[in-house]
Short mmCIF file of C-alpha atoms in Angstrom, two decimals:
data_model
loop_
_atom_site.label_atom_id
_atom_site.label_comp_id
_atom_site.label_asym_id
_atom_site.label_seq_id
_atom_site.Cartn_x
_atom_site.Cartn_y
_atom_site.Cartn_z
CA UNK A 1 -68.51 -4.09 247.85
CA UNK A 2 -69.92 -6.96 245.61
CA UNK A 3 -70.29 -5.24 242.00
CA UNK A 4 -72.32 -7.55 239.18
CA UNK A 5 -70.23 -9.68 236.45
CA UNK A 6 -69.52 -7.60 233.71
CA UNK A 7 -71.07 -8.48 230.04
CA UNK A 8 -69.24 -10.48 227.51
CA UNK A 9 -67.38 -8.27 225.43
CA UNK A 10 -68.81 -7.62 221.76
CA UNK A 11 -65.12 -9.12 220.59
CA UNK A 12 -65.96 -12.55 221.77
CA UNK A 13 -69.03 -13.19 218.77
CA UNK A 14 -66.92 -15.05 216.42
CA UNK A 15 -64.53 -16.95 218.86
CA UNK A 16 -64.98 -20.58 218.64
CA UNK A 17 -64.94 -23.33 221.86
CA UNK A 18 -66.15 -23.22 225.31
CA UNK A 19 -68.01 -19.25 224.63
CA UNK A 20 -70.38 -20.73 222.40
CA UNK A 21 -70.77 -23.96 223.14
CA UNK A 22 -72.18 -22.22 226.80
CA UNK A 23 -69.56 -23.67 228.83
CA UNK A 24 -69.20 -22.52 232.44
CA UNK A 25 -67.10 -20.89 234.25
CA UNK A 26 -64.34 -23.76 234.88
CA UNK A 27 -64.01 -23.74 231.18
CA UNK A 28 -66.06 -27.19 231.12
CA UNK A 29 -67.84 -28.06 228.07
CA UNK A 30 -71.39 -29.09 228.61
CA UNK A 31 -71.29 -32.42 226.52
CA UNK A 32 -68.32 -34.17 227.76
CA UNK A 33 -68.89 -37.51 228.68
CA UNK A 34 -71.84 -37.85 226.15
CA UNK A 35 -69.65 -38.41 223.05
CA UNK A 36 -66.76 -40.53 223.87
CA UNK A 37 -64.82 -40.69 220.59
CA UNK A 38 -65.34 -36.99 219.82
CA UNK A 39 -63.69 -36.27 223.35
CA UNK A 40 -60.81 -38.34 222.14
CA UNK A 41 -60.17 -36.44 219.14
CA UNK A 42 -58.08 -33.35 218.94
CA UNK A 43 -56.04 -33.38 215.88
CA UNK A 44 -56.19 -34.95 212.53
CA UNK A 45 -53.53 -37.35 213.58
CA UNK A 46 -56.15 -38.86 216.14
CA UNK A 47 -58.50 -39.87 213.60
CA UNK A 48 -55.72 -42.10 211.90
CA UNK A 49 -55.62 -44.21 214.93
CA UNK A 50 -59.42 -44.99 214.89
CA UNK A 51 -61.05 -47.98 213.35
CA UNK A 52 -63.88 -48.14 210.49
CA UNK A 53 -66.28 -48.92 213.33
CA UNK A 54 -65.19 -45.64 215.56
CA UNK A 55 -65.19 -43.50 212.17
CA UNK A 56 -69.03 -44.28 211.90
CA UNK A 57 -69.12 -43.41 215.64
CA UNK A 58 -67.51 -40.66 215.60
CA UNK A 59 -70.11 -39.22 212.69
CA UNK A 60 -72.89 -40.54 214.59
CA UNK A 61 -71.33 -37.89 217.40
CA UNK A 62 -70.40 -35.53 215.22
CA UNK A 63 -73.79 -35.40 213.41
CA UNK A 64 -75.50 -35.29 217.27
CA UNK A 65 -73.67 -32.68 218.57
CA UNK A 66 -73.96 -30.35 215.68
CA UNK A 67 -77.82 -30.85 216.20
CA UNK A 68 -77.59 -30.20 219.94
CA UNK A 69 -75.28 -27.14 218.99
CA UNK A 70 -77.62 -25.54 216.43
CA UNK A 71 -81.08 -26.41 218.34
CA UNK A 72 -79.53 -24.16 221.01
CA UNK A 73 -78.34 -21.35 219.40
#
């Protein structure tokens, strides 16, 4: 017998990552592939590699996805 998915847990509110960003079940976050430098980066060691111009595009992501974060929560 099939029995429905059970409810996120209450101890899951202040995680951060793919809960709250509304990722699926793979674990897949919903925006990859729309911010290109942001993907890139995953330490602070990443953004010493980037140039002046990907700085400014990585605020113009940064800036976007905190809007499309926010408007959907």
């Amino acid at each position: 017998m099939n029995q429905p998915p059970s409810p996120p847990s209450a101890g899951t509110a202040g995680t951060a990552g793919a809960a709250q960003t509304g990722a699926g079940p793979a674990g897949q976050v919903p925006t990859k592939g729309r911010f290109p430098i942001l993907d890139r980066v995953t330490t602070p060691r990443d953004l010493r590699n980037l140039s002046v111009d990907q700085l400014r595009q990585l605020a113009e992501e940064l800036r976007a996805e905190t809007v499309d974060a926010v408007s959907t929560t």
